[in-house]
Coordinates of N, CA and C in Angstrom, one line a residue:
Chain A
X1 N 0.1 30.6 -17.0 CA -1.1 29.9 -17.4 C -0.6 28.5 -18.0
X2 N -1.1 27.4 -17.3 CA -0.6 26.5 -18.0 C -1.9 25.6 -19.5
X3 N -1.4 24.7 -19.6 CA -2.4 24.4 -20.9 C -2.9 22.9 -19.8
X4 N -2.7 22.1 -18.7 CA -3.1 21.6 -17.8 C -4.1 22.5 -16.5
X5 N -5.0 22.6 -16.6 CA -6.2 23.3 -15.5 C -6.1 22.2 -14.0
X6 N -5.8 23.1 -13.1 CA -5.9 22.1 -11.8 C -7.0 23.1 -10.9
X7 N -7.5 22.7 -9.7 CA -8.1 24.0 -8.8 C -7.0 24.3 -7.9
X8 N -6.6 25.8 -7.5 CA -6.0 26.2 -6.5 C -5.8 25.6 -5.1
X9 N -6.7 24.9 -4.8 CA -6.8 24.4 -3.4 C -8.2 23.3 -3.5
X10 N -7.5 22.4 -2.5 CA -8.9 21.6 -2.0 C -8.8 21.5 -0.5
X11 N -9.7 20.9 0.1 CA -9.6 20.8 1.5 C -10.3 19.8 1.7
X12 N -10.0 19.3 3.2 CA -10.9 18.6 4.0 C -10.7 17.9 5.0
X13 N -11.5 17.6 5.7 CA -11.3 17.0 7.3 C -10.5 15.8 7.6
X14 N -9.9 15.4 8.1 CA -9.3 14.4 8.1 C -9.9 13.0 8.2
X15 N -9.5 12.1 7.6 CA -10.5 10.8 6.9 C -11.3 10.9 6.3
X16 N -11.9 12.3 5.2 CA -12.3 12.6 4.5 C -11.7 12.3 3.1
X17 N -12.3 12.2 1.7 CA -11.8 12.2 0.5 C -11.6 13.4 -0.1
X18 N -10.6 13.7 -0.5 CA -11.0 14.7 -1.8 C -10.1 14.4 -3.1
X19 N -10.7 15.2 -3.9 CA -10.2 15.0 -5.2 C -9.5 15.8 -5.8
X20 N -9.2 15.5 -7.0 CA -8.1 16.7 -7.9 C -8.3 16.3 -9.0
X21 N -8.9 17.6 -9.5 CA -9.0 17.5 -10.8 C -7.9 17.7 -12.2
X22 N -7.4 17.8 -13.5 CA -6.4 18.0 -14.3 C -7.0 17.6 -15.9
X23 N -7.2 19.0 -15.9 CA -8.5 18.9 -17.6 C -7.1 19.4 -18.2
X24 N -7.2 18.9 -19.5 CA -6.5 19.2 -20.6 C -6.9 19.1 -22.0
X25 N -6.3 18.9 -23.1 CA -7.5 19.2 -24.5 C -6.6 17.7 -24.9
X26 N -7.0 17.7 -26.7 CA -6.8 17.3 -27.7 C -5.2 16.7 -28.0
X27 N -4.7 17.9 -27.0 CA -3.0 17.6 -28.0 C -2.3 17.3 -26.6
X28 N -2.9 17.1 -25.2 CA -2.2 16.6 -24.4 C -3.1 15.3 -23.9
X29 N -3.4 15.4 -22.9 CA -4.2 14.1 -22.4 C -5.2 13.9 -23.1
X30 N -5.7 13.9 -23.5 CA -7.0 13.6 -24.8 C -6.4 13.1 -25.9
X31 N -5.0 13.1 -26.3 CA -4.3 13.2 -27.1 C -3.8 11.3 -27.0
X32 N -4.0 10.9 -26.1 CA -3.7 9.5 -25.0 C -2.3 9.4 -24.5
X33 N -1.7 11.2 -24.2 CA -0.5 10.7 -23.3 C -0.9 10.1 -22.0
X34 N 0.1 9.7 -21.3 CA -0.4 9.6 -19.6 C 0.0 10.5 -18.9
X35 N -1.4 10.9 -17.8 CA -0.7 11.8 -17.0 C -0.3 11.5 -15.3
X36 N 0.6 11.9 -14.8 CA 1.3 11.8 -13.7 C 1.0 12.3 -13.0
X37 N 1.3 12.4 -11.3 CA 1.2 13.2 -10.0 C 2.0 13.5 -9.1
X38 N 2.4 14.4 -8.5 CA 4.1 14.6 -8.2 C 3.2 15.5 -6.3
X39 N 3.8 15.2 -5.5 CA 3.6 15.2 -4.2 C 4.7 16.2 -3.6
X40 N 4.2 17.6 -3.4 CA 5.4 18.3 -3.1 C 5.0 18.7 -1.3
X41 N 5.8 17.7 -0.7 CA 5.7 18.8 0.8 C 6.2 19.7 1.2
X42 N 5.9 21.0 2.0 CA 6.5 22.2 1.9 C 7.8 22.3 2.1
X43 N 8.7 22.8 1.5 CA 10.3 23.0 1.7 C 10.7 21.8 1.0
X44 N 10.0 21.0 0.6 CA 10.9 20.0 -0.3 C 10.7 19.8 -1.5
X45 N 11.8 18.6 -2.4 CA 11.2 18.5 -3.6 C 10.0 17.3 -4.1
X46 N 9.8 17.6 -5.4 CA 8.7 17.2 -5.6 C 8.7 15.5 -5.0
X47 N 8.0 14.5 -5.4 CA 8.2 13.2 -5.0 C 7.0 12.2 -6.2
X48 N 7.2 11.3 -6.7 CA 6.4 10.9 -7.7 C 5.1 9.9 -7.0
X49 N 4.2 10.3 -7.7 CA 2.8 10.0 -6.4 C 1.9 8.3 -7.1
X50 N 2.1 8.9 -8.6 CA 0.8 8.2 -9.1 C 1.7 8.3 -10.6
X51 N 1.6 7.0 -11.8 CA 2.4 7.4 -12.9 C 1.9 6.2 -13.7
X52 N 1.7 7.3 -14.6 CA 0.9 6.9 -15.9 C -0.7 6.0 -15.7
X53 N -1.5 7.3 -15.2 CA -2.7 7.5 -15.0 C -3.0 6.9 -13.6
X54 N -3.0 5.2 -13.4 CA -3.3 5.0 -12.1 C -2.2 4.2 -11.5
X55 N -0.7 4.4 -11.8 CA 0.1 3.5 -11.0 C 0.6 3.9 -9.8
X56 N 0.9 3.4 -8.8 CA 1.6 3.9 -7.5 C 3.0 3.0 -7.6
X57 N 3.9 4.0 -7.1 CA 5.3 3.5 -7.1 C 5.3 2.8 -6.0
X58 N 6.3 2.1 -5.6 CA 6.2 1.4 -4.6 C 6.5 2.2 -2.9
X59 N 6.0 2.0 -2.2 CA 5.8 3.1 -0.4 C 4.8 3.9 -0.8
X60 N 4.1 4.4 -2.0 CA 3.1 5.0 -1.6 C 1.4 4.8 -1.3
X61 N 1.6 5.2 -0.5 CA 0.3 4.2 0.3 C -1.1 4.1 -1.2
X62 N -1.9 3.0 -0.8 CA -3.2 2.9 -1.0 C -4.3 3.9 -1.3
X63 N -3.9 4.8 -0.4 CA -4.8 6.0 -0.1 C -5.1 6.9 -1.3
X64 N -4.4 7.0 -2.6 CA -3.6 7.5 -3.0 C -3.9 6.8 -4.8
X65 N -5.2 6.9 -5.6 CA -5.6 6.8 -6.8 C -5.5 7.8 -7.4
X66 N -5.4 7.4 -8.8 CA -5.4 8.0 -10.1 C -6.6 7.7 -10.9
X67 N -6.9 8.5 -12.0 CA -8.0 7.8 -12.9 C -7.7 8.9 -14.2
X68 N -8.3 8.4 -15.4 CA -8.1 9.2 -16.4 C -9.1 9.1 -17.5
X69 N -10.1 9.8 -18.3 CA -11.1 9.8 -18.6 C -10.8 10.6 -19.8
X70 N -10.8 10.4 -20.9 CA -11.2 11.9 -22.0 C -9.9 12.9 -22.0
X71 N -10.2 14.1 -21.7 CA -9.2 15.3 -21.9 C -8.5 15.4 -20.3
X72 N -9.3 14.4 -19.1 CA -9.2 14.7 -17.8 C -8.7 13.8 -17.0
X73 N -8.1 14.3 -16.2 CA -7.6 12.9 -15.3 C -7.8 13.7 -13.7
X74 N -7.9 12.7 -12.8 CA -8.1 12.6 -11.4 C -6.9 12.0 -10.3
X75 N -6.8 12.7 -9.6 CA -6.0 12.4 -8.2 C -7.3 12.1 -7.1
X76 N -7.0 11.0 -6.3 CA -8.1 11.0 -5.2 C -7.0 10.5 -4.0
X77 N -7.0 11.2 -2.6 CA -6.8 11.1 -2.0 C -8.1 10.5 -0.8
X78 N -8.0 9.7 0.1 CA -9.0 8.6 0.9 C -8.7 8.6 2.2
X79 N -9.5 9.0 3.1 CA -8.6 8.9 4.4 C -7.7 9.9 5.1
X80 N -8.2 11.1 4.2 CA -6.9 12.1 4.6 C -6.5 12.2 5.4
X81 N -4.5 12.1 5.7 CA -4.2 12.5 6.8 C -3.4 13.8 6.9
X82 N -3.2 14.2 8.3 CA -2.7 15.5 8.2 C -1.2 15.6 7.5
X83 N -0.9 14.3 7.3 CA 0.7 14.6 6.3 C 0.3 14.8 5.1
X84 N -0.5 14.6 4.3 CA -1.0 14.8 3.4 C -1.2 16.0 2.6
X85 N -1.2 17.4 3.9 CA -1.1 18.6 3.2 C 0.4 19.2 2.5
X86 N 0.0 19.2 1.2 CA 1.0 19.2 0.3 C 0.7 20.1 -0.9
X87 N 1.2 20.6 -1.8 CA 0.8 20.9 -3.3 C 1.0 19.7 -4.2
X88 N 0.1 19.4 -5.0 CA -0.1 18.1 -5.9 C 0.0 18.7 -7.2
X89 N 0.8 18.5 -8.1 CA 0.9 18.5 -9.4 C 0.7 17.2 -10.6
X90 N -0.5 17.7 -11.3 CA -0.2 16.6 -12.8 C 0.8 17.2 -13.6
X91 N 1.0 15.9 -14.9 CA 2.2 16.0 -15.6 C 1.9 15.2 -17.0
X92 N 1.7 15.9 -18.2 CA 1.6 15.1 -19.5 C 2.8 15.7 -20.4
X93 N 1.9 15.1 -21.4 CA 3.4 15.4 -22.6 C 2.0 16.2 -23.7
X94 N 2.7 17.6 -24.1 CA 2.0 18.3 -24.8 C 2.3 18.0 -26.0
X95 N 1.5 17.5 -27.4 CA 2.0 17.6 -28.8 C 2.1 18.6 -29.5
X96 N 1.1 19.1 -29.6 CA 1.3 20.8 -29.9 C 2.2 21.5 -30.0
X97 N 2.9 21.5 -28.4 CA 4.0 22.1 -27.8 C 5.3 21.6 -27.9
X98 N 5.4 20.0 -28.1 CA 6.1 19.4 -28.5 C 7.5 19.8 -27.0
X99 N 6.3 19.5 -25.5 CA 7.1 20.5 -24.5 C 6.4 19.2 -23.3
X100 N 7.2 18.9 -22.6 CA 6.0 18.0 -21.0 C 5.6 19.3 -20.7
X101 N 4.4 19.4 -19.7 CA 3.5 20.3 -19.1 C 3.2 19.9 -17.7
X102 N 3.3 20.6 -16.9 CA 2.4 20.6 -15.6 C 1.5 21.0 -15.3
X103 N 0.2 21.1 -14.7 CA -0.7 21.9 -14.0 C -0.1 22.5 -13.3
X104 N -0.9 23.7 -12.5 CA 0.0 25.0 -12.0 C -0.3 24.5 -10.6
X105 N -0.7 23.4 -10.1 CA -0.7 22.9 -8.7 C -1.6 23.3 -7.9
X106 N -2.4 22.1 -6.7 CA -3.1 22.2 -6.4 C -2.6 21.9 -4.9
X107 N -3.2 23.3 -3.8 CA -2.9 23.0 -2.5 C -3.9 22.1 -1.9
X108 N -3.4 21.1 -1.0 CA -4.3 20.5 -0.2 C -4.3 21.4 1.1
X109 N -5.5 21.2 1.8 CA -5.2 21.5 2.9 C -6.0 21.0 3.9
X110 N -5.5 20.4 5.3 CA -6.3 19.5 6.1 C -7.2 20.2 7.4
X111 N -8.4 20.2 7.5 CA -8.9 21.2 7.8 C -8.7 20.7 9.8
Chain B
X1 N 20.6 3.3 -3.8 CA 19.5 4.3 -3.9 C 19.9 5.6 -4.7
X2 N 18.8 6.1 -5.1 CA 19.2 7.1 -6.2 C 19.5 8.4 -5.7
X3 N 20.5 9.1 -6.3 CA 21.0 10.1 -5.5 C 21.0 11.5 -6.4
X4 N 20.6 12.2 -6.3 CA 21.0 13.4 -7.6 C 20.7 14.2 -6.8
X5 N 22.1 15.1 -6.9 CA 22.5 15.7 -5.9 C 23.2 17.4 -7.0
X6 N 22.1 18.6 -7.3 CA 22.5 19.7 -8.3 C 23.9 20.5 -7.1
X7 N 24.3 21.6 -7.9 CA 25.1 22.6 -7.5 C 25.4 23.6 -8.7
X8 N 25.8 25.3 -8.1 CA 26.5 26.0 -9.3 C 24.9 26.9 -8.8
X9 N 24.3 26.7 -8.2 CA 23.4 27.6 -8.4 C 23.8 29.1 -7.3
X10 N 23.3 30.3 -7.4 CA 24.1 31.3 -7.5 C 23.3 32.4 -7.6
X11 N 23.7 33.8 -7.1 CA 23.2 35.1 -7.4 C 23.9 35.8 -8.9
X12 N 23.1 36.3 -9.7 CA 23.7 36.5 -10.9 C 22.8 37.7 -11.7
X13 N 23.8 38.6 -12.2 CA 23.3 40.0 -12.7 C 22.3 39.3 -13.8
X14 N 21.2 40.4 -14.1 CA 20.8 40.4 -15.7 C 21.6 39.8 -16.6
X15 N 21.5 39.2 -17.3 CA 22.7 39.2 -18.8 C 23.8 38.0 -18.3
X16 N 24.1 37.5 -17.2 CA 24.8 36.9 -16.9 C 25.1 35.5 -17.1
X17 N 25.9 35.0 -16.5 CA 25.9 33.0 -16.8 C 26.0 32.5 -16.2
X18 N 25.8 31.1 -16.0 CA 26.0 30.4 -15.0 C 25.9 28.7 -15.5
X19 N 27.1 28.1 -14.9 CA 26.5 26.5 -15.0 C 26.1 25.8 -13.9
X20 N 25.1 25.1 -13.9 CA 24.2 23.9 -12.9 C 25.1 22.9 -13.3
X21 N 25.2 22.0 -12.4 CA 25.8 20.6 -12.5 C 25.0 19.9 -11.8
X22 N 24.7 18.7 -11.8 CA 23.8 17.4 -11.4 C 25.0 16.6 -11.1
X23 N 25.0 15.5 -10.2 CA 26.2 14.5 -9.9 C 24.8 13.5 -9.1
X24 N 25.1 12.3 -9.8 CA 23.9 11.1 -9.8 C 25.0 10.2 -9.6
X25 N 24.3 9.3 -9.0 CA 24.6 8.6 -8.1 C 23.6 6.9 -7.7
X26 N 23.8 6.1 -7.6 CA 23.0 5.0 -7.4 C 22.0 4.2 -8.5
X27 N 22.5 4.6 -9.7 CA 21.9 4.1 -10.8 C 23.0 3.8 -12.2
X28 N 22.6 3.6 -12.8 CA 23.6 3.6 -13.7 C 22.8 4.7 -15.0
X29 N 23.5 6.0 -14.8 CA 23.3 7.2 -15.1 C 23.5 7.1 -16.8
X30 N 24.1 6.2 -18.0 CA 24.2 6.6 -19.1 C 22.6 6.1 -19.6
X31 N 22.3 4.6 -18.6 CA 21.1 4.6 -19.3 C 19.7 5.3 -19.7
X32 N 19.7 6.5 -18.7 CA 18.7 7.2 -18.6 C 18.8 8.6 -19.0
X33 N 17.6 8.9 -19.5 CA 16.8 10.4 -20.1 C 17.3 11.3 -18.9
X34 N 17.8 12.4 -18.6 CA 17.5 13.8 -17.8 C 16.9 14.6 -18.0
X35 N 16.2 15.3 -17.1 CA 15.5 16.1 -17.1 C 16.3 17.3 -16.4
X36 N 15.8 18.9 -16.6 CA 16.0 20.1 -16.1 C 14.4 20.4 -15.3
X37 N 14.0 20.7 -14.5 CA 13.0 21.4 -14.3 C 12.9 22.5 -12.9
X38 N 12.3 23.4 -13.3 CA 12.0 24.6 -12.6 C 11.3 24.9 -12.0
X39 N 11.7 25.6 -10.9 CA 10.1 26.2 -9.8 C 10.8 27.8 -9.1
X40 N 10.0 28.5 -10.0 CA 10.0 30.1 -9.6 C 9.4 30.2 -7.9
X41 N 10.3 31.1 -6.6 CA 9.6 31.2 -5.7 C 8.2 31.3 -5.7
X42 N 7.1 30.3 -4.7 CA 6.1 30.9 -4.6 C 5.3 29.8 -6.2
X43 N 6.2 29.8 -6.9 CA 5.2 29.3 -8.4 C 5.3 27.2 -8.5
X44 N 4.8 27.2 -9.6 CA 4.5 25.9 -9.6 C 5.9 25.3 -10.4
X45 N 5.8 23.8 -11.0 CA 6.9 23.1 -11.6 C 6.7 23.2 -13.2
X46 N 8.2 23.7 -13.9 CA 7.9 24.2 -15.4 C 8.9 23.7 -15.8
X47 N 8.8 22.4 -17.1 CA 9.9 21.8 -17.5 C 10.7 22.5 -18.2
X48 N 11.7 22.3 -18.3 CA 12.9 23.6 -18.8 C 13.7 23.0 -20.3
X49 N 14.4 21.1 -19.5 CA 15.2 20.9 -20.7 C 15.2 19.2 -20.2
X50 N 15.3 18.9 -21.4 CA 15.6 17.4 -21.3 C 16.6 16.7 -22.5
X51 N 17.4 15.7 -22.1 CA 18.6 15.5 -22.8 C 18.5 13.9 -22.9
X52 N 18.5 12.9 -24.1 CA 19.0 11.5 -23.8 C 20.0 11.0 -23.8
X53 N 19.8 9.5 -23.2 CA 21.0 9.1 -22.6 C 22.7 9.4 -23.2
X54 N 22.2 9.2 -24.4 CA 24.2 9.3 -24.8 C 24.3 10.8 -25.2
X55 N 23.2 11.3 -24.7 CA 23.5 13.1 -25.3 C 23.7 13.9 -26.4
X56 N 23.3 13.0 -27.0 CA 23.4 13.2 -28.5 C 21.9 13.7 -29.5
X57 N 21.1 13.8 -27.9 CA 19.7 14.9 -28.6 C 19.1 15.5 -27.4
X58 N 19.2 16.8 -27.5 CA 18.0 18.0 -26.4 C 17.5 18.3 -26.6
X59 N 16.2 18.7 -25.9 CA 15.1 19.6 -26.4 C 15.0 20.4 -25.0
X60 N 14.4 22.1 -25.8 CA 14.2 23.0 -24.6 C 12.7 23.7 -24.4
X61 N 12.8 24.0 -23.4 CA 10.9 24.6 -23.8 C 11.5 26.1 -24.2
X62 N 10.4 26.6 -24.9 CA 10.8 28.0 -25.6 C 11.6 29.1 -24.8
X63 N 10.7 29.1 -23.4 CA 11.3 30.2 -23.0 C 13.0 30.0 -22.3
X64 N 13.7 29.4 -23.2 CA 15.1 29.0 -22.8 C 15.8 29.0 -23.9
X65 N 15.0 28.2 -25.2 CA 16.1 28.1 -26.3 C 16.5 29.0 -26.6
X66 N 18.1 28.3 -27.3 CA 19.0 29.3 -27.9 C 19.6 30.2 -26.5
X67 N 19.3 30.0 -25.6 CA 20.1 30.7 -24.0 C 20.8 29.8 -23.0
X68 N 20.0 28.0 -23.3 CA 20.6 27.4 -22.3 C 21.1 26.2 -22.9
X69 N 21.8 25.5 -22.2 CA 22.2 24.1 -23.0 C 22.3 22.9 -22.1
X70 N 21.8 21.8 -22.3 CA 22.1 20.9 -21.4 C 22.8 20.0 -22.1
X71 N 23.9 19.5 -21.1 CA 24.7 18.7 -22.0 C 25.2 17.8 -20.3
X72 N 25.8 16.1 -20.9 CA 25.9 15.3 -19.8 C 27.0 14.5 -20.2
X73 N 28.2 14.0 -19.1 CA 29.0 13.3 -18.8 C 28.6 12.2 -18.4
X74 N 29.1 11.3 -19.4 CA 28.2 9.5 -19.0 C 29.5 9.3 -18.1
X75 N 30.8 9.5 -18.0 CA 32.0 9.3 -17.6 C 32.2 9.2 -16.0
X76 N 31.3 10.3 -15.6 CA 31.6 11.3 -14.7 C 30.2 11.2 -13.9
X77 N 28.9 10.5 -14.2 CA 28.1 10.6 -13.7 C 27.3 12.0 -13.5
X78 N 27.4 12.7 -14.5 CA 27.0 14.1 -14.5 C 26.3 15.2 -15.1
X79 N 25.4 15.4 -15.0 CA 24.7 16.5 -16.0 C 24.5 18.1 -15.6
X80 N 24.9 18.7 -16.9 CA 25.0 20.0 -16.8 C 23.6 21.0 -17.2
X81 N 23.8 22.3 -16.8 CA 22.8 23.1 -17.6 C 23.6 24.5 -18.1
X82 N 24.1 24.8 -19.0 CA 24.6 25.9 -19.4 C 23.9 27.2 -19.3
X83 N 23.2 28.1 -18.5 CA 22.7 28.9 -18.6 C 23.1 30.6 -18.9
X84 N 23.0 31.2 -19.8 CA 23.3 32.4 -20.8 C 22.4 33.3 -20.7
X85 N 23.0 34.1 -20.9 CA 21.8 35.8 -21.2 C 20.8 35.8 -20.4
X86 N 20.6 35.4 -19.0 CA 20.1 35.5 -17.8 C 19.2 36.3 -17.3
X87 N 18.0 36.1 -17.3 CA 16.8 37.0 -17.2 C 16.6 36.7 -15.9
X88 N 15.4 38.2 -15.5 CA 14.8 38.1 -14.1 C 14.2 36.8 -14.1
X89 N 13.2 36.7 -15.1 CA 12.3 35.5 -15.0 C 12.8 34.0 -15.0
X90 N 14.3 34.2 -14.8 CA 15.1 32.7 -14.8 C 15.3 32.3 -13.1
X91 N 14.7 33.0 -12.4 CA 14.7 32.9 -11.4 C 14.4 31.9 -10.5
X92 N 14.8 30.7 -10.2 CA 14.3 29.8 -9.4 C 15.2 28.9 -9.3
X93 N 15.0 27.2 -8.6 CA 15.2 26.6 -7.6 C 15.0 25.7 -8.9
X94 N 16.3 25.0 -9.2 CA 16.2 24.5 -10.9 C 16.8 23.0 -9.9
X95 N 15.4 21.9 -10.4 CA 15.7 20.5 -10.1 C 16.6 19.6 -11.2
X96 N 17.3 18.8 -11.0 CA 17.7 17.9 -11.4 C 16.6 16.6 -11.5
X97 N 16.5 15.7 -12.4 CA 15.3 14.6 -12.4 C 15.5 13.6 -13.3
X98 N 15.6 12.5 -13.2 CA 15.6 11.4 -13.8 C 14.3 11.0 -14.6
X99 N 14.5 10.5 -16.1 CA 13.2 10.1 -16.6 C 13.0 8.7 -16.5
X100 N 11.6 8.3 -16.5 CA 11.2 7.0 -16.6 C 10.6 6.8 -17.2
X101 N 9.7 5.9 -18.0 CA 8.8 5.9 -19.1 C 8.0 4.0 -18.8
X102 N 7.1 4.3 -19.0 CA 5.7 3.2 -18.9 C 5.2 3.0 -20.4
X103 N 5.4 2.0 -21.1 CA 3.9 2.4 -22.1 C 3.9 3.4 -22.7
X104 N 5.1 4.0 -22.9 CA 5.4 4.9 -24.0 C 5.3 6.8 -23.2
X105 N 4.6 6.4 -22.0 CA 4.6 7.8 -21.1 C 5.3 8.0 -20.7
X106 N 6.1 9.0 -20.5 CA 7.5 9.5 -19.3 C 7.1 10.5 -18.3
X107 N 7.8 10.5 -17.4 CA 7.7 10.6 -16.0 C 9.1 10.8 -15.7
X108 N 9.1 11.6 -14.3 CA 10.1 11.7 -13.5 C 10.3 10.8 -12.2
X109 N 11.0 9.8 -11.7 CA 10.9 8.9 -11.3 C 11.7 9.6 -9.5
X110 N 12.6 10.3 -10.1 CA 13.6 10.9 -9.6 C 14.0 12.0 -9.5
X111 N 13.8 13.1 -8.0 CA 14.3 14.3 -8.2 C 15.6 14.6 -7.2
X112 N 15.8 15.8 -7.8 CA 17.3 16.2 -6.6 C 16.8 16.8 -5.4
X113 N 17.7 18.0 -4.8 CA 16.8 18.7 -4.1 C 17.0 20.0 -4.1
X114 N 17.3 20.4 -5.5 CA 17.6 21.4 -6.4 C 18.4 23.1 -5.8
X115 N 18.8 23.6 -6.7 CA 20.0 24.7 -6.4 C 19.3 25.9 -7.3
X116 N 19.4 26.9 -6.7 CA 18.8 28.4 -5.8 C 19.3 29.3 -7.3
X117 N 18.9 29.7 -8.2 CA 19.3 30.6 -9.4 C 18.8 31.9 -8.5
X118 N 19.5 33.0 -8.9 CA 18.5 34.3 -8.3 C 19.5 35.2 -9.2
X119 N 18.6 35.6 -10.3 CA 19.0 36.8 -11.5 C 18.3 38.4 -10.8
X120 N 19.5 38.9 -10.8 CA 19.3 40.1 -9.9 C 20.5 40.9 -9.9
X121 N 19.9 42.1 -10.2 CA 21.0 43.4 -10.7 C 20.9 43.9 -8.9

């Protein structure tokens, strides 16, 4: 269980949007760390997507927003394409825990 | 380009030991934070341990302290994970990662492409 909430899976048709959600409380993201998104394609490792709420590193496409609100933050993917199916992970810094945290990962999948 | 490249990873009884080694590559390695992180088959990403640059402070998430140690060669380009008293639940595919930090947030900028732990009697 992590103390970052993601949903198990999202889906959708290709050129479709979907989103991703990443609720957390008081002592992580609500707390004003920033949180991150990490891009894992199957059999590989992770890859940094989105950092520190809405930044993109450089090659990763457009398609590809962040947002951060309150206790929650957002991944939006735009346009999906079939490379795109992947597990998406957020990433804050817990105070509490005095530990970084992940959400427990969200599968995309392209329908 | 940045290279971090683990090894040492291994089949290993209950109770057992083992060291990870990281060998980085394409950056200039003393200036930067390391990270340890983990992914149990099948499970998601759980940060394990992080060390700064001159190595001279670490922090571990609970379910490791006092079992594991990370410690790094600025010399050598290299970071270690000392791992001890070896449980089932240490089981997994332990990344190497570089930290970056924005505005006071950190982030992993940089992963390896991590080495195979499997605790098993």
């Amino acid at each position: 269980q992590s103390v970052l909430t993601q949903p198990p899976s999202v889906s959708g048709a290709p050129g479709q949007r979907v989103t991703i959600s990443c609720t957390g409380n008081s002592s992580n993201i609500g707390a004003g760390y920033g949180v991150h998104w990490y891009q894992q394609l199957p059999g590989t490792a992770p890859k940094l997507l989105i950092f520190v709420n809405t930044n993109r590193p450089s090659g990763v496409p457009d398609r590809f927003s962040g947002s951060k609100s309150g206790t929650s933050a957002s991944l939006a993917i735009s346009g999906l394409q079939a490379e795109d199916e992947a597990d998406y992970y957020c990433q804050s810094y817990d105070s509490s825990l005095s530990a970084y945290v992940f959400g427990i990962g969200t599968k995309v999948t392209v329908l | 380009e940045v290279h971090l490249v683990e090894s040492g990873g291994h089949l290993v009884q209950p109770g057992g030991s083992l060291r990870l080694s990281c060998a980085a590559s394409g950056f200039t390695f003393s200036s930067y934070w390391m990270y340890w992180v983990r992914q149990a088959p099948g499970k998601g990403l759980v940060w394990v341990s992080h060390i700064n640059s001159d190595g001279s402070r670490a922090t571990y998430a609970d379910s490791v302290k006092g079992r594991f140690t990370i410690s790094r060669d600025n010399a050598k380009n290299t970071l270690h994970l000392q791992m001890n008293s070896l449980r089932d639940e240490d089981t997994a595919l332990y990344y190497c990662a570089r930290r970056d930090c924005s505005g006071g947030s950190c982030y992993v900028d940089h992963w390896g492409q991590g080495t195979l732990v499997t605790v098993s009697s």
